C-alpha cells in the first residue's frame, strides 16, 4: 500500500481501497447513498447466469425484478499515470527483515500484448525455474523473490516483491537489477518462454475449475473488453503468444523505469 501510494503519487491508482481514517470519518450517509444510486445502476451492472436454465424465463424474471431501476451516468475517468522512477524507503521498529516492493510500466487489460507481458514476468520471477529463483532463492539469499504482471482497466504494470535479511540487501538488489538488465539486453530463451507458457496456461486451467475463479476471470475479461472467452480459448491464446512479442516489450526498456520501495528495521 505504501509503495503504490508513492509510485502513483497523486494518481487515484495510489489510493488504498480501504480508504483513510480521514475519508471514512468524514463520510456521510447522503454521500454513500448518492454513490450507491449512481454506481449500482442498471446500465452499470453485469448479470451473469450459469447452469441449466430457461433463458426466456430468466429474462422475464430479471425484467420484472428490475423494472423500477433507473439508468445513471456512471462514467469512468482514466487520468494518465507514468509512475515514479525512484528509490524510497521507510523503517519500522517491529520489522526484522527487509521487504521490497517494485514497480515498472506494463500494458493494460485491453492491450493485445497482455499475455506476452504475463509470460515475460513468469520467465523472470514466476517461481521455480524463473531467473530470480535461480539467482536469489536457490542461492539462499532471499526468503522470497517474485515478479508478475498486473493488467487492469486502461493501465498495467510489472510488480515485484523481495524479502531478505537486512545485511544482504545491497547484494540482493544488485543481483536483482543485473537480472533485469540481462533480460532487457539479451532477451529470453525459447526454452524459458515455452516453460513459462505451460506454467501460465496450467494456472488458467486449474483456476477455471473453481466457480469463484472462473466468475472473476469472466467478469474481468467481459468488463474490460466486452468479450467472453472460454478457458480453452484463453489457454490457446497464451500458447499462441510468440517469443517475438515478449522481445518487443523488452525493446521499450520497461525496467529502466523501475520504482523501488523498501520497508526495513529501524
PDB file of C-alpha atoms in Angstrom:
ATOM      1  CA  UNK A   1       0.000   0.000   0.000  1.00  0.00           C
ATOM      2  CA  UNK A   2       2.786   2.438   0.866  1.00  0.00           C
ATOM      3  CA  UNK A   3       4.661   1.592  -2.324  1.00  0.00           C
ATOM      4  CA  UNK A   4       1.609   2.164  -4.526  1.00  0.00           C
ATOM      5  CA  UNK A   5       0.916   5.476  -2.805  1.00  0.00           C
ATOM      6  CA  UNK A   6       4.442   6.696  -3.577  1.00  0.00           C
ATOM      7  CA  UNK A   7       4.699   5.120  -7.042  1.00  0.00           C
ATOM      8  CA  UNK A   8       1.449   6.584  -8.350  1.00  0.00           C
ATOM      9  CA  UNK A   9       1.880   9.833  -6.389  1.00  0.00           C
ATOM     10  CA  UNK A  10      -1.353  11.873  -6.685  1.00  0.00           C
ATOM     11  CA  UNK A  11      -2.982   9.442  -9.139  1.00  0.00           C
ATOM     12  CA  UNK A  12      -6.072   7.579  -7.898  1.00  0.00           C
ATOM     13  CA  UNK A  13      -4.372   4.214  -8.516  1.00  0.00           C
ATOM     14  CA  UNK A  14      -2.258   5.003  -5.475  1.00  0.00           C
ATOM     15  CA  UNK A  15      -5.283   5.189  -3.189  1.00  0.00           C
ATOM     16  CA  UNK A  16      -5.938   2.392  -0.694  1.00  0.00           C
ATOM     17  CA  UNK A  17      -9.209   0.559  -1.390  1.00  0.00           C
ATOM     18  CA  UNK A  18      -9.855   0.706   2.374  1.00  0.00           C
ATOM     19  CA  UNK A  19      -9.782   4.495   2.386  1.00  0.00           C
ATOM     20  CA  UNK A  20      -8.148   6.561   5.100  1.00  0.00           C
ATOM     21  CA  UNK A  21      -9.134   7.433   8.660  1.00  0.00           C
ATOM     22  CA  UNK A  22      -9.952  10.931   7.407  1.00  0.00           C
ATOM     23  CA  UNK A  23     -12.057   9.850   4.411  1.00  0.00           C
ATOM     24  CA  UNK A  24     -14.042   7.288   6.405  1.00  0.00           C
ATOM     25  CA  UNK A  25     -14.597   9.636   9.342  1.00  0.00           C
ATOM     26  CA  UNK A  26     -15.848  12.389   7.023  1.00  0.00           C
ATOM     27  CA  UNK A  27     -18.195  10.076   5.092  1.00  0.00           C
ATOM     28  CA  UNK A  28     -21.888  10.945   5.436  1.00  0.00           C
ATOM     29  CA  UNK A  29     -24.985   8.860   4.738  1.00  0.00           C
ATOM     30  CA  UNK A  30     -26.183  11.022   1.833  1.00  0.00           C
ATOM     31  CA  UNK A  31     -22.771  10.691   0.136  1.00  0.00           C
ATOM     32  CA  UNK A  32     -22.910   6.913   0.411  1.00  0.00           C
ATOM     33  CA  UNK A  33     -26.486   6.738  -0.922  1.00  0.00           C
ATOM     34  CA  UNK A  34     -25.622   9.017  -3.850  1.00  0.00           C
ATOM     35  CA  UNK A  35     -22.636   6.825  -4.698  1.00  0.00           C
ATOM     36  CA  UNK A  36     -24.733   3.657  -4.487  1.00  0.00           C
ATOM     37  CA  UNK A  37     -27.506   5.037  -6.705  1.00  0.00           C
ATOM     38  CA  UNK A  38     -25.008   6.242  -9.322  1.00  0.00           C
ATOM     39  CA  UNK A  39     -22.763   3.170  -9.497  1.00  0.00           C
ATOM     40  CA  UNK A  40     -25.178   0.324  -8.765  1.00  0.00           C
ATOM     41  CA  UNK A  41     -27.408   1.356 -11.655  1.00  0.00           C
ATOM     42  CA  UNK A  42     -28.944  -0.865 -14.327  1.00  0.00           C
ATOM     43  CA  UNK A  43     -26.609   0.415 -17.056  1.00  0.00           C
ATOM     44  CA  UNK A  44     -23.506  -0.095 -14.907  1.00  0.00           C
ATOM     45  CA  UNK A  45     -24.014  -3.729 -13.888  1.00  0.00           C
ATOM     46  CA  UNK A  46     -23.483  -7.140 -15.484  1.00  0.00           C
ATOM     47  CA  UNK A  47     -25.711 -10.105 -14.644  1.00  0.00           C
ATOM     48  CA  UNK A  48     -24.034 -13.462 -15.180  1.00  0.00           C
ATOM     49  CA  UNK A  49     -26.087 -16.682 -15.272  1.00  0.00           C
ATOM     50  CA  UNK A  50     -24.740 -20.219 -15.475  1.00  0.00           C
ATOM     51  CA  UNK A  51     -26.131 -23.731 -15.309  1.00  0.00           C
ATOM     52  CA  UNK A  52     -29.163 -25.494 -16.748  1.00  0.00           C
ATOM     53  CA  UNK A  53     -31.703 -22.668 -17.090  1.00  0.00           C
ATOM     54  CA  UNK A  54     -34.532 -21.443 -19.323  1.00  0.00           C
ATOM     55  CA  UNK A  55     -33.245 -18.177 -20.781  1.00  0.00           C
ATOM     56  CA  UNK A  56     -36.705 -16.814 -21.631  1.00  0.00           C
ATOM     57  CA  UNK A  57     -37.927 -17.470 -18.088  1.00  0.00           C
ATOM     58  CA  UNK A  58     -34.776 -15.968 -16.568  1.00  0.00           C
ATOM     59  CA  UNK A  59     -35.077 -12.876 -18.756  1.00  0.00           C
ATOM     60  CA  UNK A  60     -38.699 -12.443 -17.694  1.00  0.00           C
ATOM     61  CA  UNK A  61     -37.734 -12.691 -14.023  1.00  0.00           C
ATOM     62  CA  UNK A  62     -34.951 -10.153 -14.465  1.00  0.00           C
ATOM     63  CA  UNK A  63     -37.186  -7.671 -16.254  1.00  0.00           C
ATOM     64  CA  UNK A  64     -39.811  -7.920 -13.505  1.00  0.00           C
ATOM     65  CA  UNK A  65     -37.284  -7.568 -10.673  1.00  0.00           C
ATOM     66  CA  UNK A  66     -35.554  -4.535 -12.214  1.00  0.00           C
ATOM     67  CA  UNK A  67     -38.455  -2.683 -13.843  1.00  0.00           C
ATOM     68  CA  UNK A  68     -38.179   0.223 -11.381  1.00  0.00           C
ATOM     69  CA  UNK A  69     -34.430   0.633 -11.810  1.00  0.00           C
ATOM     70  CA  UNK A  70     -33.198   3.802 -13.469  1.00  0.00           C
ATOM     71  CA  UNK A  71     -30.123   4.336 -15.625  1.00  0.00           C
ATOM     72  CA  UNK A  72     -27.450   6.713 -14.357  1.00  0.00           C
ATOM     73  CA  UNK A  73     -24.400   8.468 -15.749  1.00  0.00           C
ATOM     74  CA  UNK A  74     -21.659   6.192 -14.370  1.00  0.00           C
ATOM     75  CA  UNK A  75     -18.739   7.367 -16.464  1.00  0.00           C
ATOM     76  CA  UNK A  76     -15.177   6.305 -15.718  1.00  0.00           C
ATOM     77  CA  UNK A  77     -12.155   8.587 -15.905  1.00  0.00           C
ATOM     78  CA  UNK A  78      -8.660   7.476 -16.925  1.00  0.00           C
ATOM     79  CA  UNK A  79      -6.099  10.109 -15.956  1.00  0.00           C
ATOM     80  CA  UNK A  80      -2.614   9.463 -17.276  1.00  0.00           C
ATOM     81  CA  UNK A  81      -0.145   7.843 -14.898  1.00  0.00           C
ATOM     82  CA  UNK A  82       3.535   7.419 -15.731  1.00  0.00           C
ATOM     83  CA  UNK A  83       4.572   6.266 -12.263  1.00  0.00           C
ATOM     84  CA  UNK A  84       7.576   7.465 -10.298  1.00  0.00           C
ATOM     85  CA  UNK A  85      11.144   6.385 -11.030  1.00  0.00           C
ATOM     86  CA  UNK A  86      12.929   6.478  -7.694  1.00  0.00           C
ATOM     87  CA  UNK A  87      14.202   4.568  -4.674  1.00  0.00           C
ATOM     88  CA  UNK A  88      12.368   5.225  -1.432  1.00  0.00           C
ATOM     89  CA  UNK A  89      12.373   3.609   1.996  1.00  0.00           C
ATOM     90  CA  UNK A  90      10.715   3.576   5.377  1.00  0.00           C
ATOM     91  CA  UNK A  91      11.624   1.892   8.656  1.00  0.00           C
ATOM     92  CA  UNK A  92       9.562   0.215  11.342  1.00  0.00           C
ATOM     93  CA  UNK A  93      10.715  -0.976  14.736  1.00  0.00           C
ATOM     94  CA  UNK A  94       8.726  -4.239  14.624  1.00  0.00           C
ATOM     95  CA  UNK A  95      10.389  -5.479  11.425  1.00  0.00           C
ATOM     96  CA  UNK A  96      13.286  -7.930  11.336  1.00  0.00           C
ATOM     97  CA  UNK A  97      13.749  -8.273   7.562  1.00  0.00           C
ATOM     98  CA  UNK A  98      13.825  -6.032   4.521  1.00  0.00           C
ATOM     99  CA  UNK A  99      10.708  -6.063   2.360  1.00  0.00           C
ATOM    100  CA  UNK A 100      10.969  -4.542  -1.108  1.00  0.00           C
ATOM    101  CA  UNK A 101       8.082  -3.632  -3.431  1.00  0.00           C
ATOM    102  CA  UNK A 102       8.929  -2.935  -7.074  1.00  0.00           C
ATOM    103  CA  UNK A 103       7.025  -1.413  -9.980  1.00  0.00           C
ATOM    104  CA  UNK A 104       7.718  -0.858 -13.682  1.00  0.00           C
ATOM    105  CA  UNK A 105       5.372   0.136 -16.526  1.00  0.00           C
ATOM    106  CA  UNK A 106       3.384  -2.646 -18.207  1.00  0.00           C
ATOM    107  CA  UNK A 107       0.350  -2.907 -20.504  1.00  0.00           C
ATOM    108  CA  UNK A 108      -3.382  -2.627 -19.863  1.00  0.00           C
ATOM    109  CA  UNK A 109      -6.053  -5.340 -19.793  1.00  0.00           C
ATOM    110  CA  UNK A 110      -7.216  -4.110 -23.208  1.00  0.00           C
ATOM    111  CA  UNK A 111      -3.777  -4.439 -24.834  1.00  0.00           C
ATOM    112  CA  UNK A 112      -3.059  -7.348 -27.168  1.00  0.00           C
ATOM    113  CA  UNK A 113       0.371  -7.667 -25.505  1.00  0.00           C
ATOM    114  CA  UNK A 114      -1.121  -8.538 -22.090  1.00  0.00           C
ATOM    115  CA  UNK A 115      -0.424 -12.271 -22.483  1.00  0.00           C
ATOM    116  CA  UNK A 116       3.139 -11.640 -23.631  1.00  0.00           C
ATOM    117  CA  UNK A 117       3.689  -9.390 -20.588  1.00  0.00           C
ATOM    118  CA  UNK A 118       2.449 -12.096 -18.210  1.00  0.00           C
ATOM    119  CA  UNK A 119       4.605 -14.791 -19.834  1.00  0.00           C
ATOM    120  CA  UNK A 120       7.635 -12.490 -19.693  1.00  0.00           C
ATOM    121  CA  UNK A 121       7.027 -11.896 -15.976  1.00  0.00           C
ATOM    122  CA  UNK A 122       6.777 -15.663 -15.424  1.00  0.00           C
ATOM    123  CA  UNK A 123      10.167 -16.085 -17.101  1.00  0.00           C
ATOM    124  CA  UNK A 124      11.767 -13.521 -14.807  1.00  0.00           C
ATOM    125  CA  UNK A 125      10.092 -14.139 -11.462  1.00  0.00           C
ATOM    126  CA  UNK A 126       7.361 -16.751 -11.751  1.00  0.00           C
ATOM    127  CA  UNK A 127       8.516 -19.202  -9.101  1.00  0.00           C
ATOM    128  CA  UNK A 128      10.541 -22.375  -9.711  1.00  0.00           C
ATOM    129  CA  UNK A 129      12.618 -22.249 -12.874  1.00  0.00           C
ATOM    130  CA  UNK A 130      12.495 -18.469 -13.222  1.00  0.00           C
ATOM    131  CA  UNK A 131      15.550 -16.198 -13.440  1.00  0.00           C
ATOM    132  CA  UNK A 132      15.006 -14.811  -9.939  1.00  0.00           C
ATOM    133  CA  UNK A 133      14.556 -18.286  -8.484  1.00  0.00           C
ATOM    134  CA  UNK A 134      17.994 -19.436  -9.670  1.00  0.00           C
ATOM    135  CA  UNK A 135      19.722 -16.123  -8.965  1.00  0.00           C
ATOM    136  CA  UNK A 136      18.332 -15.478  -5.479  1.00  0.00           C
ATOM    137  CA  UNK A 137      16.143 -18.178  -3.936  1.00  0.00           C
ATOM    138  CA  UNK A 138      18.234 -21.183  -4.986  1.00  0.00           C
ATOM    139  CA  UNK A 139      21.332 -19.489  -3.560  1.00  0.00           C
ATOM    140  CA  UNK A 140      19.623 -18.817  -0.222  1.00  0.00           C
ATOM    141  CA  UNK A 141      19.959 -15.046  -0.487  1.00  0.00           C
ATOM    142  CA  UNK A 142      16.246 -14.272  -0.032  1.00  0.00           C
ATOM    143  CA  UNK A 143      13.121 -15.678   1.561  1.00  0.00           C
ATOM    144  CA  UNK A 144      11.009 -14.644  -1.406  1.00  0.00           C
ATOM    145  CA  UNK A 145      11.583 -13.206  -4.879  1.00  0.00           C
ATOM    146  CA  UNK A 146       8.818 -12.756  -7.421  1.00  0.00           C
ATOM    147  CA  UNK A 147       7.771 -10.668 -10.397  1.00  0.00           C
ATOM    148  CA  UNK A 148       4.370 -10.631 -12.079  1.00  0.00           C
ATOM    149  CA  UNK A 149       2.367  -8.501 -14.489  1.00  0.00           C
ATOM    150  CA  UNK A 150      -0.859  -6.806 -13.371  1.00  0.00           C
ATOM    151  CA  UNK A 151      -3.180  -5.742 -16.189  1.00  0.00           C
ATOM    152  CA  UNK A 152      -6.074  -3.520 -15.128  1.00  0.00           C
ATOM    153  CA  UNK A 153      -8.559  -1.192 -16.818  1.00  0.00           C
ATOM    154  CA  UNK A 154      -6.565   1.050 -19.190  1.00  0.00           C
ATOM    155  CA  UNK A 155      -3.399   0.536 -17.141  1.00  0.00           C
ATOM    156  CA  UNK A 156      -0.834  -2.137 -16.368  1.00  0.00           C
ATOM    157  CA  UNK A 157       2.450  -2.610 -14.568  1.00  0.00           C
ATOM    158  CA  UNK A 158       5.085  -5.160 -13.661  1.00  0.00           C
ATOM    159  CA  UNK A 159       5.106  -5.692  -9.894  1.00  0.00           C
ATOM    160  CA  UNK A 160       7.732  -7.401  -7.769  1.00  0.00           C
ATOM    161  CA  UNK A 161       8.440  -8.401  -4.191  1.00  0.00           C
ATOM    162  CA  UNK A 162      11.628  -9.350  -2.344  1.00  0.00           C
ATOM    163  CA  UNK A 163      12.247 -10.348   1.286  1.00  0.00           C
ATOM    164  CA  UNK A 164      15.717 -10.771   2.812  1.00  0.00           C
ATOM    165  CA  UNK A 165      17.999 -10.247   5.786  1.00  0.00           C
ATOM    166  CA  UNK A 166      18.949  -6.546   6.102  1.00  0.00           C
ATOM    167  CA  UNK A 167      22.658  -7.381   5.807  1.00  0.00           C
ATOM    168  CA  UNK A 168      22.050  -8.899   2.345  1.00  0.00           C
ATOM    169  CA  UNK A 169      20.023  -6.002   0.958  1.00  0.00           C
ATOM    170  CA  UNK A 170      22.763  -4.407  -1.171  1.00  0.00           C
ATOM    171  CA  UNK A 171      23.913  -7.731  -2.627  1.00  0.00           C
ATOM    172  CA  UNK A 172      20.372  -8.882  -3.393  1.00  0.00           C
ATOM    173  CA  UNK A 173      19.332  -5.628  -5.059  1.00  0.00           C
ATOM    174  CA  UNK A 174      22.441  -5.619  -7.244  1.00  0.00           C
ATOM    175  CA  UNK A 175      21.720  -9.167  -8.412  1.00  0.00           C
ATOM    176  CA  UNK A 176      18.069  -8.283  -8.977  1.00  0.00           C
ATOM    177  CA  UNK A 177      18.906  -5.250 -11.115  1.00  0.00           C
ATOM    178  CA  UNK A 178      21.565  -7.216 -13.029  1.00  0.00           C
ATOM    179  CA  UNK A 179      18.974  -9.890 -13.754  1.00  0.00           C
ATOM    180  CA  UNK A 180      16.531  -7.361 -15.215  1.00  0.00           C
ATOM    181  CA  UNK A 181      19.293  -5.706 -17.248  1.00  0.00           C
ATOM    182  CA  UNK A 182      20.389  -9.057 -18.661  1.00  0.00           C
ATOM    183  CA  UNK A 183      16.820  -9.845 -19.713  1.00  0.00           C
ATOM    184  CA  UNK A 184      16.462  -6.452 -21.424  1.00  0.00           C
ATOM    185  CA  UNK A 185      19.868  -6.618 -23.135  1.00  0.00           C
ATOM    186  CA  UNK A 186      19.930 -10.293 -24.123  1.00  0.00           C
ATOM    187  CA  UNK A 187      16.322 -11.423 -24.049  1.00  0.00           C
ATOM    188  CA  UNK A 188      14.678 -14.687 -23.023  1.00  0.00           C
ATOM    189  CA  UNK A 189      15.483 -18.118 -24.471  1.00  0.00           C
ATOM    190  CA  UNK A 190      12.906 -20.168 -26.349  1.00  0.00           C
ATOM    191  CA  UNK A 191      13.058 -22.867 -23.655  1.00  0.00           C
ATOM    192  CA  UNK A 192      12.328 -20.314 -20.894  1.00  0.00           C
ATOM    193  CA  UNK A 193       9.428 -18.891 -22.890  1.00  0.00           C
ATOM    194  CA  UNK A 194       7.851 -22.297 -23.524  1.00  0.00           C
ATOM    195  CA  UNK A 195       8.240 -23.302 -19.873  1.00  0.00           C
ATOM    196  CA  UNK A 196       6.557 -20.079 -18.736  1.00  0.00           C
ATOM    197  CA  UNK A 197       3.754 -20.542 -21.282  1.00  0.00           C
ATOM    198  CA  UNK A 198       2.974 -24.003 -19.907  1.00  0.00           C
ATOM    199  CA  UNK A 199       3.024 -22.717 -16.321  1.00  0.00           C
ATOM    200  CA  UNK A 200       0.739 -19.791 -17.178  1.00  0.00           C
ATOM    201  CA  UNK A 201      -1.673 -21.997 -19.154  1.00  0.00           C
ATOM    202  CA  UNK A 202      -1.774 -24.579 -16.358  1.00  0.00           C
ATOM    203  CA  UNK A 203      -2.659 -21.884 -13.823  1.00  0.00           C
ATOM    204  CA  UNK A 204      -5.527 -20.668 -16.018  1.00  0.00           C
ATOM    205  CA  UNK A 205      -6.824 -24.228 -16.436  1.00  0.00           C
ATOM    206  CA  UNK A 206      -6.702 -25.006 -12.712  1.00  0.00           C
ATOM    207  CA  UNK A 207      -8.294 -21.657 -11.877  1.00  0.00           C
ATOM    208  CA  UNK A 208     -11.160 -22.432 -14.253  1.00  0.00           C
ATOM    209  CA  UNK A 209     -12.125 -25.440 -12.136  1.00  0.00           C
ATOM    210  CA  UNK A 210     -13.450 -23.299  -9.262  1.00  0.00           C
ATOM    211  CA  UNK A 211     -16.663 -21.260  -9.704  1.00  0.00           C
ATOM    212  CA  UNK A 212     -15.257 -18.156  -7.982  1.00  0.00           C
ATOM    213  CA  UNK A 213     -12.075 -18.055 -10.072  1.00  0.00           C
ATOM    214  CA  UNK A 214     -13.998 -18.690 -13.281  1.00  0.00           C
ATOM    215  CA  UNK A 215     -16.506 -15.957 -12.448  1.00  0.00           C
ATOM    216  CA  UNK A 216     -13.778 -13.420 -11.635  1.00  0.00           C
ATOM    217  CA  UNK A 217     -11.905 -14.269 -14.838  1.00  0.00           C
ATOM    218  CA  UNK A 218     -15.061 -13.882 -16.901  1.00  0.00           C
ATOM    219  CA  UNK A 219     -16.007 -10.663 -15.117  1.00  0.00           C
ATOM    220  CA  UNK A 220     -12.662  -9.015 -15.809  1.00  0.00           C
ATOM    221  CA  UNK A 221     -12.487 -10.009 -19.478  1.00  0.00           C
ATOM    222  CA  UNK A 222     -16.091  -9.000 -20.167  1.00  0.00           C
ATOM    223  CA  UNK A 223     -15.978  -5.743 -18.233  1.00  0.00           C
ATOM    224  CA  UNK A 224     -12.675  -4.625 -19.736  1.00  0.00           C
ATOM    225  CA  UNK A 225     -13.185  -5.832 -23.287  1.00  0.00           C
ATOM    226  CA  UNK A 226     -16.851  -6.835 -23.665  1.00  0.00           C
ATOM    227  CA  UNK A 227     -15.581 -10.246 -24.680  1.00  0.00           C
ATOM    228  CA  UNK A 228     -16.492 -13.705 -23.425  1.00  0.00           C
ATOM    229  CA  UNK A 229     -13.771 -16.340 -23.748  1.00  0.00           C
ATOM    230  CA  UNK A 230     -13.824 -19.908 -22.547  1.00  0.00           C
ATOM    231  CA  UNK A 231     -10.925 -21.322 -20.540  1.00  0.00           C
ATOM    232  CA  UNK A 232      -9.753 -23.239 -23.600  1.00  0.00           C
ATOM    233  CA  UNK A 233      -9.812 -20.122 -25.789  1.00  0.00           C
ATOM    234  CA  UNK A 234      -7.700 -18.252 -23.242  1.00  0.00           C
ATOM    235  CA  UNK A 235      -5.236 -21.133 -22.976  1.00  0.00           C
ATOM    236  CA  UNK A 236      -4.972 -21.276 -26.780  1.00  0.00           C
ATOM    237  CA  UNK A 237      -4.151 -17.550 -26.891  1.00  0.00           C
ATOM    238  CA  UNK A 238      -1.433 -17.991 -24.274  1.00  0.00           C
ATOM    239  CA  UNK A 239       0.097 -20.923 -26.165  1.00  0.00           C
ATOM    240  CA  UNK A 240      -0.029 -18.939 -29.418  1.00  0.00           C
ATOM    241  CA  UNK A 241       1.823 -15.929 -27.948  1.00  0.00           C
ATOM    242  CA  UNK A 242       5.254 -15.841 -29.532  1.00  0.00           C
ATOM    243  CA  UNK A 243       8.646 -15.090 -28.014  1.00  0.00           C
ATOM    244  CA  UNK A 244       8.946 -12.211 -30.512  1.00  0.00           C
ATOM    245  CA  UNK A 245       6.035 -10.486 -28.773  1.00  0.00           C
ATOM    246  CA  UNK A 246       7.891 -10.691 -25.469  1.00  0.00           C
ATOM    247  CA  UNK A 247      11.088  -9.394 -27.058  1.00  0.00           C
ATOM    248  CA  UNK A 248       9.153  -6.454 -28.497  1.00  0.00           C
ATOM    249  CA  UNK A 249       8.019  -5.497 -24.983  1.00  0.00           C
ATOM    250  CA  UNK A 250      11.632  -5.557 -23.818  1.00  0.00           C
ATOM    251  CA  UNK A 251      12.622  -3.129 -26.569  1.00  0.00           C
ATOM    252  CA  UNK A 252      10.751  -0.420 -24.646  1.00  0.00           C
ATOM    253  CA  UNK A 253      13.170  -0.975 -21.701  1.00  0.00           C
ATOM    254  CA  UNK A 254      10.425  -1.047 -19.027  1.00  0.00           C
ATOM    255  CA  UNK A 255      12.844  -1.997 -16.241  1.00  0.00           C
ATOM    256  CA  UNK A 256      14.883   1.149 -16.828  1.00  0.00           C
ATOM    257  CA  UNK A 257      11.877   2.881 -15.230  1.00  0.00           C
ATOM    258  CA  UNK A 258      11.987   0.840 -12.031  1.00  0.00           C
ATOM    259  CA  UNK A 259      10.494   2.071  -8.761  1.00  0.00           C
ATOM    260  CA  UNK A 260      11.795   0.540  -5.527  1.00  0.00           C
ATOM    261  CA  UNK A 261      10.237   0.908  -2.096  1.00  0.00           C
ATOM    262  CA  UNK A 262      11.871  -0.660   0.973  1.00  0.00           C
ATOM    263  CA  UNK A 263      10.430  -1.361   4.396  1.00  0.00           C
ATOM    264  CA  UNK A 264      13.259  -2.187   6.778  1.00  0.00           C
ATOM    265  CA  UNK A 265      14.016  -2.489  10.505  1.00  0.00           C
ATOM    266  CA  UNK A 266      14.967   0.722  12.287  1.00  0.00           C
TER     267      UNK A 266
END
